[in-house]
């Protein structure tokens, strides 16, 4: 069964950086688009960024453009999110999600909490 | 950017009743790319429906999706105790994804 396990969250100061990781198992990682989706406390879901199977294309939401970078290492079955210039508005649980059929997300990790605060 | 608006914000029903959740898009969307998720407290979302009406693997047939254009519906035919949760609709278009704000389905 497919599994996604995020790590790297924690408390970071405003203006700081954080790198999230997602370890994938139970499926052929290199054949799927992958995404990061976040959820601020008590709020709904927000797609953050995604990356093509071979890493040749990536896209992100306007609010993180120029600050966040998504990447992947197919040899290590891992997905990453490098987050720079963090603000309080970036405080959220960050989920790693697998791209499913017809633009859906068919498998999710348990999430990792990122808190931006001084 | 397509904005998805879900209604109602909260729906109070009893087990055994039928639930109808709505998702309205700000403009006509490609119906191929409309999905629904269920999220319980402290858990990750779970895919229920993709492509408007196709159930994801392992999803009971009491869950069904329908709609076209700008109006979409998730129906739960007979509520089970485990169905009380928050539900989100989601759309994909031009390398971008959007979610509705969610409908909380609570026990009456």
PDB file of C-alpha atoms in Angstrom:
ATOM      1  CA  UNK A   1       0.000   0.000   0.000  1.00  0.00           C
ATOM      2  CA  UNK A   2       1.244   3.453  -0.870  1.00  0.00           C
ATOM      3  CA  UNK A   3       2.563   5.577   1.969  1.00  0.00           C
ATOM      4  CA  UNK A   4       3.721   9.177   2.211  1.00  0.00           C
ATOM      5  CA  UNK A   5       5.574  10.377   5.303  1.00  0.00           C
ATOM      6  CA  UNK A   6       6.408  14.050   5.763  1.00  0.00           C
ATOM      7  CA  UNK A   7       9.110  15.438   7.993  1.00  0.00           C
ATOM      8  CA  UNK A   8      10.996  18.663   8.611  1.00  0.00           C
ATOM      9  CA  UNK A   9       8.318  20.810  10.176  1.00  0.00           C
ATOM     10  CA  UNK A  10       8.810  22.859  13.300  1.00  0.00           C
ATOM     11  CA  UNK A  11       8.995  26.345  14.746  1.00  0.00           C
ATOM     12  CA  UNK A  12      10.782  28.923  12.597  1.00  0.00           C
ATOM     13  CA  UNK A  13      11.212  32.657  13.000  1.00  0.00           C
ATOM     14  CA  UNK A  14       9.688  35.127  10.543  1.00  0.00           C
ATOM     15  CA  UNK A  15      12.033  35.578   7.622  1.00  0.00           C
ATOM     16  CA  UNK A  16      13.572  32.186   8.208  1.00  0.00           C
ATOM     17  CA  UNK A  17      13.769  29.061   6.091  1.00  0.00           C
ATOM     18  CA  UNK A  18      12.604  25.481   6.418  1.00  0.00           C
ATOM     19  CA  UNK A  19      12.960  22.407   4.237  1.00  0.00           C
ATOM     20  CA  UNK A  20      10.238  19.806   4.229  1.00  0.00           C
ATOM     21  CA  UNK A  21      10.689  16.237   3.032  1.00  0.00           C
ATOM     22  CA  UNK A  22       8.260  13.540   2.019  1.00  0.00           C
ATOM     23  CA  UNK A  23       9.315   9.894   1.819  1.00  0.00           C
ATOM     24  CA  UNK A  24       7.242   7.783  -0.542  1.00  0.00           C
ATOM     25  CA  UNK A  25       6.852   4.021  -0.538  1.00  0.00           C
ATOM     26  CA  UNK A  26       4.561   1.333  -1.872  1.00  0.00           C
ATOM     27  CA  UNK A  27       4.283   2.732  -5.385  1.00  0.00           C
ATOM     28  CA  UNK A  28       6.477   3.753  -8.301  1.00  0.00           C
ATOM     29  CA  UNK A  29       7.240   7.301  -7.185  1.00  0.00           C
ATOM     30  CA  UNK A  30       8.914   8.336 -10.443  1.00  0.00           C
ATOM     31  CA  UNK A  31       5.691   7.888 -12.428  1.00  0.00           C
ATOM     32  CA  UNK A  32       3.540  10.359 -10.497  1.00  0.00           C
ATOM     33  CA  UNK A  33       3.148  14.112 -10.303  1.00  0.00           C
ATOM     34  CA  UNK A  34       3.500  15.138  -6.661  1.00  0.00           C
ATOM     35  CA  UNK A  35       2.173  18.138  -4.752  1.00  0.00           C
ATOM     36  CA  UNK A  36       2.333  19.973  -1.473  1.00  0.00           C
ATOM     37  CA  UNK A  37      -0.982  21.104   0.019  1.00  0.00           C
ATOM     38  CA  UNK A  38      -1.253  23.124   3.216  1.00  0.00           C
ATOM     39  CA  UNK A  39      -3.901  23.846   5.809  1.00  0.00           C
ATOM     40  CA  UNK A  40      -3.687  26.820   8.130  1.00  0.00           C
ATOM     41  CA  UNK A  41      -5.068  26.356  11.664  1.00  0.00           C
ATOM     42  CA  UNK A  42      -8.848  25.992  11.538  1.00  0.00           C
ATOM     43  CA  UNK A  43      -8.894  26.751   7.815  1.00  0.00           C
ATOM     44  CA  UNK A  44      -9.403  24.912   4.545  1.00  0.00           C
ATOM     45  CA  UNK A  45      -7.002  23.310   2.119  1.00  0.00           C
ATOM     46  CA  UNK A  46      -4.668  25.277  -0.164  1.00  0.00           C
ATOM     47  CA  UNK A  47      -2.580  23.762  -2.932  1.00  0.00           C
ATOM     48  CA  UNK A  48       0.998  25.060  -2.706  1.00  0.00           C
ATOM     49  CA  UNK A  49       3.074  23.519  -5.486  1.00  0.00           C
ATOM     50  CA  UNK A  50       3.469  20.504  -7.735  1.00  0.00           C
ATOM     51  CA  UNK A  51       6.180  18.847  -9.789  1.00  0.00           C
ATOM     52  CA  UNK A  52       6.179  16.600 -12.818  1.00  0.00           C
ATOM     53  CA  UNK A  53       7.256  12.958 -12.693  1.00  0.00           C
ATOM     54  CA  UNK A  54      10.777  13.664 -13.899  1.00  0.00           C
ATOM     55  CA  UNK A  55      11.134  17.015 -12.173  1.00  0.00           C
ATOM     56  CA  UNK A  56      11.274  18.945 -15.450  1.00  0.00           C
ATOM     57  CA  UNK A  57       8.225  21.104 -14.684  1.00  0.00           C
ATOM     58  CA  UNK A  58       6.865  22.621 -11.518  1.00  0.00           C
ATOM     59  CA  UNK A  59       4.162  25.104 -10.614  1.00  0.00           C
ATOM     60  CA  UNK A  60       3.136  26.938  -7.474  1.00  0.00           C
ATOM     61  CA  UNK A  61       0.474  29.211  -6.088  1.00  0.00           C
ATOM     62  CA  UNK A  62       1.077  32.926  -6.503  1.00  0.00           C
ATOM     63  CA  UNK A  63       1.460  33.581  -2.766  1.00  0.00           C
ATOM     64  CA  UNK A  64       4.625  31.453  -2.504  1.00  0.00           C
ATOM     65  CA  UNK A  65       6.200  32.180  -5.889  1.00  0.00           C
ATOM     66  CA  UNK A  66       9.827  33.224  -5.524  1.00  0.00           C
ATOM     67  CA  UNK A  67       9.943  31.975  -1.916  1.00  0.00           C
ATOM     68  CA  UNK A  68       9.143  28.252  -2.094  1.00  0.00           C
ATOM     69  CA  UNK A  69      10.829  25.673  -4.332  1.00  0.00           C
ATOM     70  CA  UNK A  70       9.539  22.158  -4.895  1.00  0.00           C
ATOM     71  CA  UNK A  71      11.952  19.417  -5.942  1.00  0.00           C
ATOM     72  CA  UNK A  72      12.229  15.649  -5.972  1.00  0.00           C
ATOM     73  CA  UNK A  73      14.791  12.857  -5.915  1.00  0.00           C
ATOM     74  CA  UNK A  74      13.368   9.858  -7.717  1.00  0.00           C
ATOM     75  CA  UNK A  75      16.338   7.699  -6.772  1.00  0.00           C
ATOM     76  CA  UNK A  76      15.461   8.263  -3.118  1.00  0.00           C
ATOM     77  CA  UNK A  77      11.657   8.303  -3.621  1.00  0.00           C
ATOM     78  CA  UNK A  78      11.561  11.687  -1.966  1.00  0.00           C
ATOM     79  CA  UNK A  79       9.779  15.001  -2.431  1.00  0.00           C
ATOM     80  CA  UNK A  80      10.992  18.275  -0.976  1.00  0.00           C
ATOM     81  CA  UNK A  81       9.740  21.790  -0.321  1.00  0.00           C
ATOM     82  CA  UNK A  82      12.297  24.499   0.361  1.00  0.00           C
ATOM     83  CA  UNK A  83      10.583  27.417   2.053  1.00  0.00           C
ATOM     84  CA  UNK A  84      12.338  30.788   2.374  1.00  0.00           C
ATOM     85  CA  UNK A  85      11.293  34.209   3.683  1.00  0.00           C
ATOM     86  CA  UNK A  86       8.609  32.637   5.831  1.00  0.00           C
ATOM     87  CA  UNK A  87       5.827  34.733   7.321  1.00  0.00           C
ATOM     88  CA  UNK A  88       3.107  34.044   9.867  1.00  0.00           C
ATOM     89  CA  UNK A  89       0.730  33.430   6.955  1.00  0.00           C
ATOM     90  CA  UNK A  90       2.757  30.333   6.067  1.00  0.00           C
ATOM     91  CA  UNK A  91       1.888  28.684   9.388  1.00  0.00           C
ATOM     92  CA  UNK A  92       0.059  25.489   8.490  1.00  0.00           C
ATOM     93  CA  UNK A  93       0.101  21.730   8.328  1.00  0.00           C
ATOM     94  CA  UNK A  94       1.860  20.805   5.104  1.00  0.00           C
ATOM     95  CA  UNK A  95       0.716  17.651   3.339  1.00  0.00           C
ATOM     96  CA  UNK A  96       2.507  15.726   0.648  1.00  0.00           C
ATOM     97  CA  UNK A  97      -0.029  14.442  -1.895  1.00  0.00           C
ATOM     98  CA  UNK A  98       0.165  12.176  -4.917  1.00  0.00           C
ATOM     99  CA  UNK A  99      -1.355  13.292  -8.183  1.00  0.00           C
ATOM    100  CA  UNK A 100      -4.254  11.037  -9.039  1.00  0.00           C
ATOM    101  CA  UNK A 101      -6.585  10.709 -11.972  1.00  0.00           C
ATOM    102  CA  UNK A 102      -8.209  13.738 -13.524  1.00  0.00           C
ATOM    103  CA  UNK A 103      -6.493  16.345 -11.389  1.00  0.00           C
ATOM    104  CA  UNK A 104      -7.237  14.771  -8.018  1.00  0.00           C
ATOM    105  CA  UNK A 105      -4.976  13.879  -5.102  1.00  0.00           C
ATOM    106  CA  UNK A 106      -5.368  10.179  -4.391  1.00  0.00           C
ATOM    107  CA  UNK A 107      -2.914   9.619  -1.573  1.00  0.00           C
ATOM    108  CA  UNK A 108      -1.887  11.919   1.271  1.00  0.00           C
ATOM    109  CA  UNK A 109       0.693  11.925   4.011  1.00  0.00           C
ATOM    110  CA  UNK A 110      -0.202  12.608   7.628  1.00  0.00           C
ATOM    111  CA  UNK A 111       1.188  16.152   7.406  1.00  0.00           C
ATOM    112  CA  UNK A 112       3.921  18.109   9.135  1.00  0.00           C
ATOM    113  CA  UNK A 113       3.298  21.270  11.158  1.00  0.00           C
ATOM    114  CA  UNK A 114       5.170  24.455  10.294  1.00  0.00           C
ATOM    115  CA  UNK A 115       4.791  27.348  12.726  1.00  0.00           C
ATOM    116  CA  UNK A 116       6.241  30.739  11.882  1.00  0.00           C
ATOM    117  CA  UNK A 117       6.539  32.818  15.010  1.00  0.00           C
ATOM    118  CA  UNK A 118       9.054  34.855  16.982  1.00  0.00           C
TER     119      UNK A 118
ATOM    120  CA  UNK B   1      -8.640  31.867 -11.117  1.00  0.00           C
ATOM    121  CA  UNK B   2     -11.657  29.677 -10.449  1.00  0.00           C
ATOM    122  CA  UNK B   3     -13.216  30.157  -7.022  1.00  0.00           C
ATOM    123  CA  UNK B   4     -15.206  27.282  -5.550  1.00  0.00           C
ATOM    124  CA  UNK B   5     -17.969  28.136  -3.071  1.00  0.00           C
ATOM    125  CA  UNK B   6     -19.434  25.355  -0.965  1.00  0.00           C
ATOM    126  CA  UNK B   7     -22.799  25.403   0.756  1.00  0.00           C
ATOM    127  CA  UNK B   8     -24.025  25.106   3.339  1.00  0.00           C
ATOM    128  CA  UNK B   9     -21.152  25.926   5.660  1.00  0.00           C
ATOM    129  CA  UNK B  10     -22.543  23.490   8.224  1.00  0.00           C
ATOM    130  CA  UNK B  11     -25.097  20.747   7.689  1.00  0.00           C
ATOM    131  CA  UNK B  12     -26.764  19.112  10.694  1.00  0.00           C
ATOM    132  CA  UNK B  13     -28.317  15.722  10.017  1.00  0.00           C
ATOM    133  CA  UNK B  14     -28.964  12.412  11.728  1.00  0.00           C
ATOM    134  CA  UNK B  15     -27.573   8.986  10.864  1.00  0.00           C
ATOM    135  CA  UNK B  16     -29.676   7.360   8.192  1.00  0.00           C
ATOM    136  CA  UNK B  17     -30.608  10.654   6.556  1.00  0.00           C
ATOM    137  CA  UNK B  18     -29.560  11.819   3.109  1.00  0.00           C
ATOM    138  CA  UNK B  19     -26.919  14.546   2.792  1.00  0.00           C
ATOM    139  CA  UNK B  20     -26.625  16.890  -0.174  1.00  0.00           C
ATOM    140  CA  UNK B  21     -23.545  19.120  -0.348  1.00  0.00           C
ATOM    141  CA  UNK B  22     -23.115  21.805  -2.978  1.00  0.00           C
ATOM    142  CA  UNK B  23     -20.063  23.232  -4.734  1.00  0.00           C
ATOM    143  CA  UNK B  24     -20.427  26.177  -7.108  1.00  0.00           C
ATOM    144  CA  UNK B  25     -17.662  27.399  -9.402  1.00  0.00           C
ATOM    145  CA  UNK B  26     -17.177  31.065 -10.271  1.00  0.00           C
ATOM    146  CA  UNK B  27     -17.152  30.170 -13.970  1.00  0.00           C
ATOM    147  CA  UNK B  28     -17.857  27.167 -16.151  1.00  0.00           C
ATOM    148  CA  UNK B  29     -15.264  24.514 -15.488  1.00  0.00           C
ATOM    149  CA  UNK B  30     -14.031  21.437 -17.266  1.00  0.00           C
ATOM    150  CA  UNK B  31     -16.092  18.904 -15.384  1.00  0.00           C
ATOM    151  CA  UNK B  32     -13.447  16.271 -15.944  1.00  0.00           C
ATOM    152  CA  UNK B  33     -11.380  17.781 -13.155  1.00  0.00           C
ATOM    153  CA  UNK B  34     -13.751  18.081 -10.189  1.00  0.00           C
ATOM    154  CA  UNK B  35     -13.067  16.051  -7.038  1.00  0.00           C
ATOM    155  CA  UNK B  36     -14.414  15.682  -3.488  1.00  0.00           C
ATOM    156  CA  UNK B  37     -12.555  14.892  -0.256  1.00  0.00           C
ATOM    157  CA  UNK B  38     -13.495  13.950   3.276  1.00  0.00           C
ATOM    158  CA  UNK B  39     -11.439  15.133   6.242  1.00  0.00           C
ATOM    159  CA  UNK B  40     -11.861  14.085   9.843  1.00  0.00           C
ATOM    160  CA  UNK B  41     -10.281  15.976  12.776  1.00  0.00           C
ATOM    161  CA  UNK B  42      -6.555  15.406  13.021  1.00  0.00           C
ATOM    162  CA  UNK B  43      -6.453  13.394   9.807  1.00  0.00           C
ATOM    163  CA  UNK B  44      -5.351  13.995   6.254  1.00  0.00           C
ATOM    164  CA  UNK B  45      -8.017  14.438   3.584  1.00  0.00           C
ATOM    165  CA  UNK B  46      -9.244  11.333   1.778  1.00  0.00           C
ATOM    166  CA  UNK B  47     -10.251  11.289  -1.862  1.00  0.00           C
ATOM    167  CA  UNK B  48     -13.896  10.288  -2.325  1.00  0.00           C
ATOM    168  CA  UNK B  49     -14.835  11.293  -5.865  1.00  0.00           C
ATOM    169  CA  UNK B  50     -12.840  12.306  -8.964  1.00  0.00           C
ATOM    170  CA  UNK B  51     -14.001  13.322 -12.426  1.00  0.00           C
ATOM    171  CA  UNK B  52     -17.270  14.619 -10.894  1.00  0.00           C
ATOM    172  CA  UNK B  53     -18.823  11.199 -10.384  1.00  0.00           C
ATOM    173  CA  UNK B  54     -16.201   8.430 -10.195  1.00  0.00           C
ATOM    174  CA  UNK B  55     -15.701   6.903  -6.765  1.00  0.00           C
ATOM    175  CA  UNK B  56     -12.138   6.446  -5.581  1.00  0.00           C
ATOM    176  CA  UNK B  57     -10.878   3.023  -4.559  1.00  0.00           C
ATOM    177  CA  UNK B  58     -12.623   1.660  -1.494  1.00  0.00           C
ATOM    178  CA  UNK B  59     -15.271   4.374  -1.268  1.00  0.00           C
ATOM    179  CA  UNK B  60     -18.746   3.010  -0.418  1.00  0.00           C
ATOM    180  CA  UNK B  61     -21.477   3.424  -2.983  1.00  0.00           C
ATOM    181  CA  UNK B  62     -23.550   5.573  -0.642  1.00  0.00           C
ATOM    182  CA  UNK B  63     -21.260   8.393  -1.831  1.00  0.00           C
ATOM    183  CA  UNK B  64     -22.070   9.825  -5.241  1.00  0.00           C
ATOM    184  CA  UNK B  65     -21.112  12.914  -7.208  1.00  0.00           C
ATOM    185  CA  UNK B  66     -22.914  14.784  -9.944  1.00  0.00           C
ATOM    186  CA  UNK B  67     -23.085  18.109 -11.740  1.00  0.00           C
ATOM    187  CA  UNK B  68     -21.794  20.087 -14.673  1.00  0.00           C
ATOM    188  CA  UNK B  69     -20.918  23.621 -15.717  1.00  0.00           C
ATOM    189  CA  UNK B  70     -20.738  25.569 -12.464  1.00  0.00           C
ATOM    190  CA  UNK B  71     -22.835  23.456 -10.076  1.00  0.00           C
ATOM    191  CA  UNK B  72     -21.706  20.216  -8.493  1.00  0.00           C
ATOM    192  CA  UNK B  73     -23.142  18.010  -5.755  1.00  0.00           C
ATOM    193  CA  UNK B  74     -21.882  15.370  -3.389  1.00  0.00           C
ATOM    194  CA  UNK B  75     -24.655  13.122  -2.097  1.00  0.00           C
ATOM    195  CA  UNK B  76     -24.428  10.679   0.768  1.00  0.00           C
ATOM    196  CA  UNK B  77     -27.494   8.486   0.463  1.00  0.00           C
ATOM    197  CA  UNK B  78     -27.756   7.188   4.033  1.00  0.00           C
ATOM    198  CA  UNK B  79     -25.459   8.706   6.606  1.00  0.00           C
ATOM    199  CA  UNK B  80     -23.354   6.411   8.729  1.00  0.00           C
ATOM    200  CA  UNK B  81     -21.803   7.613  12.014  1.00  0.00           C
ATOM    201  CA  UNK B  82     -18.343   7.676  10.389  1.00  0.00           C
ATOM    202  CA  UNK B  83     -19.513  10.078   7.657  1.00  0.00           C
ATOM    203  CA  UNK B  84     -19.645  13.098   9.944  1.00  0.00           C
ATOM    204  CA  UNK B  85     -16.655  15.157   8.867  1.00  0.00           C
ATOM    205  CA  UNK B  86     -15.647  18.131   6.724  1.00  0.00           C
ATOM    206  CA  UNK B  87     -16.008  17.803   2.953  1.00  0.00           C
ATOM    207  CA  UNK B  88     -14.086  19.757   0.326  1.00  0.00           C
ATOM    208  CA  UNK B  89     -14.561  20.078  -3.398  1.00  0.00           C
ATOM    209  CA  UNK B  90     -11.518  20.690  -5.592  1.00  0.00           C
ATOM    210  CA  UNK B  91     -10.850  21.642  -9.186  1.00  0.00           C
ATOM    211  CA  UNK B  92      -7.813  21.443 -11.426  1.00  0.00           C
ATOM    212  CA  UNK B  93      -7.203  23.795 -14.310  1.00  0.00           C
ATOM    213  CA  UNK B  94      -4.115  24.973 -16.199  1.00  0.00           C
ATOM    214  CA  UNK B  95      -1.555  23.616 -13.770  1.00  0.00           C
ATOM    215  CA  UNK B  96      -3.355  25.102 -10.762  1.00  0.00           C
ATOM    216  CA  UNK B  97      -5.649  23.645  -8.158  1.00  0.00           C
ATOM    217  CA  UNK B  98      -8.376  25.243  -6.077  1.00  0.00           C
ATOM    218  CA  UNK B  99     -10.387  24.006  -3.114  1.00  0.00           C
ATOM    219  CA  UNK B 100     -13.739  25.067  -1.756  1.00  0.00           C
ATOM    220  CA  UNK B 101     -13.849  26.337   1.806  1.00  0.00           C
ATOM    221  CA  UNK B 102     -15.489  23.155   3.057  1.00  0.00           C
ATOM    222  CA  UNK B 103     -18.827  21.962   4.429  1.00  0.00           C
ATOM    223  CA  UNK B 104     -18.935  20.601   7.956  1.00  0.00           C
ATOM    224  CA  UNK B 105     -21.366  17.707   8.279  1.00  0.00           C
ATOM    225  CA  UNK B 106     -22.327  17.362  11.926  1.00  0.00           C
ATOM    226  CA  UNK B 107     -24.586  15.070  13.889  1.00  0.00           C
ATOM    227  CA  UNK B 108     -27.958  16.594  14.709  1.00  0.00           C
TER     228      UNK B 108
END
